[in-house]
Amino acid sequence: MPTVANGKICYIEMPTTDAALSAEFYKQVFGWKIRKRGDGSIAFDDTVDGVSGTWVKGRPPQGNPGLMVYIMVDSAASTIEKIVANGGAIVQPIGADAPEITARFRDPGGNVIGLYQQPA
């Protein structure tokens, strides 16, 4: 069960023009669990059941960083390879936020999302 606590971020709506394509991308790259909601829309749960959400049509993608969401990964370098192999694009390579290990990518829906690797 996810942690339930006042102030916790729990749900994200991500703009896309193709929910199935976006769902497959996040499943392949990050291992997110994909499911159909009761209304038929495609939803996701992250790998630790801490955050869930859905993809929504009719909203512009978050292509210019404002509010940035970062996804924690074991290896930023290997995740970048998966992102590119699955149709995403790197918009900020590893090293721009040194000494933090981060990168930014554009997903198939056009959203810019960050990667964060915990230092060893």
Short mmCIF file of the C-alpha atoms (twelve columns), coordinates in Angstrom:
data_MODEL
# 
_entry.id   MODEL 
# 
loop_
_atom_site.group_PDB 
_atom_site.id 
_atom_site.type_symbol 
_atom_site.label_atom_id 
_atom_site.label_alt_id 
_atom_site.label_comp_id 
_atom_site.label_asym_id 
_atom_site.label_seq_id 
_atom_site.Cartn_x 
_atom_site.Cartn_y 
_atom_site.Cartn_z 
_atom_site.pdbx_PDB_model_num 
ATOM 1   C CA . MET A 1   0.000   0.000  0.000   1 
ATOM 2   C CA . PRO A 2   1.229   3.505  -0.722  1 
ATOM 3   C CA . THR A 3   2.151   5.767  2.149   1 
ATOM 4   C CA . VAL A 4   -0.759  8.038  3.024   1 
ATOM 5   C CA . ALA A 5   0.283   11.289 4.667   1 
ATOM 6   C CA . ASN A 6   -0.699  14.923 4.654   1 
ATOM 7   C CA . GLY A 7   1.357   16.836 2.078   1 
ATOM 8   C CA . LYS A 8   2.543   13.797 0.077   1 
ATOM 9   C CA . ILE A 9   2.531   14.063 -3.719  1 
ATOM 10  C CA . CYS A 10  0.307   11.203 -4.808  1 
ATOM 11  C CA . TYR A 11  -1.070  11.699 -8.341  1 
ATOM 12  C CA . ILE A 12  0.184   13.115 -11.634 1 
ATOM 13  C CA . GLU A 13  -1.694  13.888 -14.839 1 
ATOM 14  C CA . MET A 14  0.690   13.862 -17.806 1 
ATOM 15  C CA . PRO A 15  -0.291  15.454 -21.128 1 
ATOM 16  C CA . THR A 16  -0.039  13.268 -24.225 1 
ATOM 17  C CA . THR A 17  -1.589  12.872 -27.644 1 
ATOM 18  C CA . ASP A 18  -1.264  9.059  -27.463 1 
ATOM 19  C CA . ALA A 19  -1.820  7.495  -24.031 1 
ATOM 20  C CA . ALA A 20  -0.949  3.971  -25.192 1 
ATOM 21  C CA . LEU A 21  2.389   5.135  -26.633 1 
ATOM 22  C CA . SER A 22  3.229   7.084  -23.474 1 
ATOM 23  C CA . ALA A 23  2.230   4.146  -21.250 1 
ATOM 24  C CA . GLU A 24  4.468   1.768  -23.185 1 
ATOM 25  C CA . PHE A 25  7.381   4.224  -22.984 1 
ATOM 26  C CA . TYR A 26  7.185   4.563  -19.193 1 
ATOM 27  C CA . LYS A 27  6.643   0.830  -18.769 1 
ATOM 28  C CA . GLN A 28  9.725   -0.037 -20.858 1 
ATOM 29  C CA . VAL A 29  12.020  2.693  -19.541 1 
ATOM 30  C CA . PHE A 30  11.082  2.829  -15.844 1 
ATOM 31  C CA . GLY A 31  9.120   -0.352 -15.165 1 
ATOM 32  C CA . TRP A 32  5.928   1.501  -14.230 1 
ATOM 33  C CA . LYS A 33  2.843   -0.673 -13.766 1 
ATOM 34  C CA . ILE A 34  0.196   0.159  -16.348 1 
ATOM 35  C CA . ARG A 35  -3.500  -0.457 -15.779 1 
ATOM 36  C CA . LYS A 36  -6.922  0.479  -17.160 1 
ATOM 37  C CA . ARG A 37  -9.145  2.536  -14.903 1 
ATOM 38  C CA . GLY A 38  -12.871 1.956  -14.555 1 
ATOM 39  C CA . ASP A 39  -13.553 4.700  -17.109 1 
ATOM 40  C CA . GLY A 40  -11.248 2.971  -19.639 1 
ATOM 41  C CA . SER A 41  -8.405  5.466  -19.424 1 
ATOM 42  C CA . ILE A 42  -4.826  4.261  -19.019 1 
ATOM 43  C CA . ALA A 43  -3.259  4.825  -15.610 1 
ATOM 44  C CA . PHE A 44  0.089   4.074  -13.993 1 
ATOM 45  C CA . ASP A 45  1.674   3.307  -10.652 1 
ATOM 46  C CA . ASP A 46  5.378   3.907  -10.079 1 
ATOM 47  C CA . THR A 47  7.656   1.040  -9.065  1 
ATOM 48  C CA . VAL A 48  7.218   1.606  -5.316  1 
ATOM 49  C CA . ASP A 49  3.467   2.363  -5.376  1 
ATOM 50  C CA . GLY A 50  4.179   5.859  -4.097  1 
ATOM 51  C CA . VAL A 51  2.773   7.872  -7.002  1 
ATOM 52  C CA . SER A 52  0.054   7.039  -9.477  1 
ATOM 53  C CA . GLY A 53  -1.458  8.956  -12.332 1 
ATOM 54  C CA . THR A 54  -2.820  8.973  -15.827 1 
ATOM 55  C CA . TRP A 55  -2.163  10.420 -19.264 1 
ATOM 56  C CA . VAL A 56  -4.531  13.131 -20.449 1 
ATOM 57  C CA . LYS A 57  -5.310  14.468 -23.897 1 
ATOM 58  C CA . GLY A 58  -6.143  18.045 -24.762 1 
ATOM 59  C CA . ARG A 59  -3.464  19.709 -22.647 1 
ATOM 60  C CA . PRO A 60  -0.188  21.095 -23.946 1 
ATOM 61  C CA . PRO A 61  2.909   19.129 -22.937 1 
ATOM 62  C CA . GLN A 62  5.256   20.600 -20.363 1 
ATOM 63  C CA . GLY A 63  8.013   21.147 -22.895 1 
ATOM 64  C CA . ASN A 64  9.653   24.161 -21.277 1 
ATOM 65  C CA . PRO A 65  10.902  23.477 -17.773 1 
ATOM 66  C CA . GLY A 66  8.921   25.275 -15.122 1 
ATOM 67  C CA . LEU A 67  7.801   22.886 -12.450 1 
ATOM 68  C CA . MET A 68  10.194  19.949 -12.908 1 
ATOM 69  C CA . VAL A 69  9.418   16.364 -11.952 1 
ATOM 70  C CA . TYR A 70  12.423  14.052 -11.501 1 
ATOM 71  C CA . ILE A 71  12.309  10.265 -11.616 1 
ATOM 72  C CA . MET A 72  14.818  8.438  -9.417  1 
ATOM 73  C CA . VAL A 73  16.878  5.842  -11.283 1 
ATOM 74  C CA . ASP A 74  19.623  3.370  -10.383 1 
ATOM 75  C CA . SER A 75  21.756  4.501  -13.330 1 
ATOM 76  C CA . ALA A 76  21.186  7.713  -15.273 1 
ATOM 77  C CA . ALA A 77  23.467  6.511  -18.088 1 
ATOM 78  C CA . SER A 78  21.648  3.227  -18.690 1 
ATOM 79  C CA . THR A 79  18.264  4.937  -18.359 1 
ATOM 80  C CA . ILE A 80  19.274  7.438  -21.048 1 
ATOM 81  C CA . GLU A 81  19.978  4.507  -23.380 1 
ATOM 82  C CA . LYS A 82  16.487  3.112  -22.694 1 
ATOM 83  C CA . ILE A 83  14.900  6.546  -23.210 1 
ATOM 84  C CA . VAL A 84  16.466  6.955  -26.646 1 
ATOM 85  C CA . ALA A 85  15.737  3.318  -27.625 1 
ATOM 86  C CA . ASN A 86  12.058  3.821  -26.761 1 
ATOM 87  C CA . GLY A 87  11.439  7.074  -28.638 1 
ATOM 88  C CA . GLY A 88  12.426  9.735  -26.102 1 
ATOM 89  C CA . ALA A 89  15.093  12.399 -26.556 1 
ATOM 90  C CA . ILE A 90  17.740  13.752 -24.191 1 
ATOM 91  C CA . VAL A 91  17.456  17.525 -23.750 1 
ATOM 92  C CA . GLN A 92  20.008  17.955 -20.939 1 
ATOM 93  C CA . PRO A 93  22.836  15.430 -20.605 1 
ATOM 94  C CA . ILE A 94  24.340  14.149 -17.384 1 
ATOM 95  C CA . GLY A 95  26.692  16.696 -15.824 1 
ATOM 96  C CA . ALA A 96  24.780  19.946 -16.234 1 
ATOM 97  C CA . ASP A 97  23.808  19.985 -12.539 1 
ATOM 98  C CA . ALA A 98  27.093  18.583 -11.166 1 
ATOM 99  C CA . PRO A 99  27.823  17.419 -8.585  1 
ATOM 100 C CA . GLU A 100 24.231  16.100 -8.689  1 
ATOM 101 C CA . ILE A 101 23.713  13.248 -11.150 1 
ATOM 102 C CA . THR A 102 20.790  14.418 -13.269 1 
ATOM 103 C CA . ALA A 103 19.639  14.594 -16.869 1 
ATOM 104 C CA . ARG A 104 16.464  15.713 -18.621 1 
ATOM 105 C CA . PHE A 105 14.527  14.032 -21.394 1 
ATOM 106 C CA . ARG A 106 11.526  14.677 -23.616 1 
ATOM 107 C CA . ASP A 107 8.991   11.850 -23.543 1 
ATOM 108 C CA . PRO A 108 6.869   10.799 -26.567 1 
ATOM 109 C CA . GLY A 109 4.109   13.166 -25.366 1 
ATOM 110 C CA . GLY A 110 6.487   16.155 -25.486 1 
ATOM 111 C CA . ASN A 111 6.931   16.575 -21.714 1 
ATOM 112 C CA . VAL A 112 10.359  17.412 -20.290 1 
ATOM 113 C CA . ILE A 113 11.062  15.232 -17.250 1 
ATOM 114 C CA . GLY A 114 14.214  14.913 -15.133 1 
ATOM 115 C CA . LEU A 115 16.266  11.904 -14.074 1 
ATOM 116 C CA . TYR A 116 17.987  11.749 -10.709 1 
ATOM 117 C CA . GLN A 117 20.602  9.206  -9.670  1 
ATOM 118 C CA . GLN A 118 21.447  8.969  -5.974  1 
ATOM 119 C CA . PRO A 119 25.229  9.428  -5.519  1 
ATOM 120 C CA . ALA A 120 27.079  6.263  -4.531  1 
# 
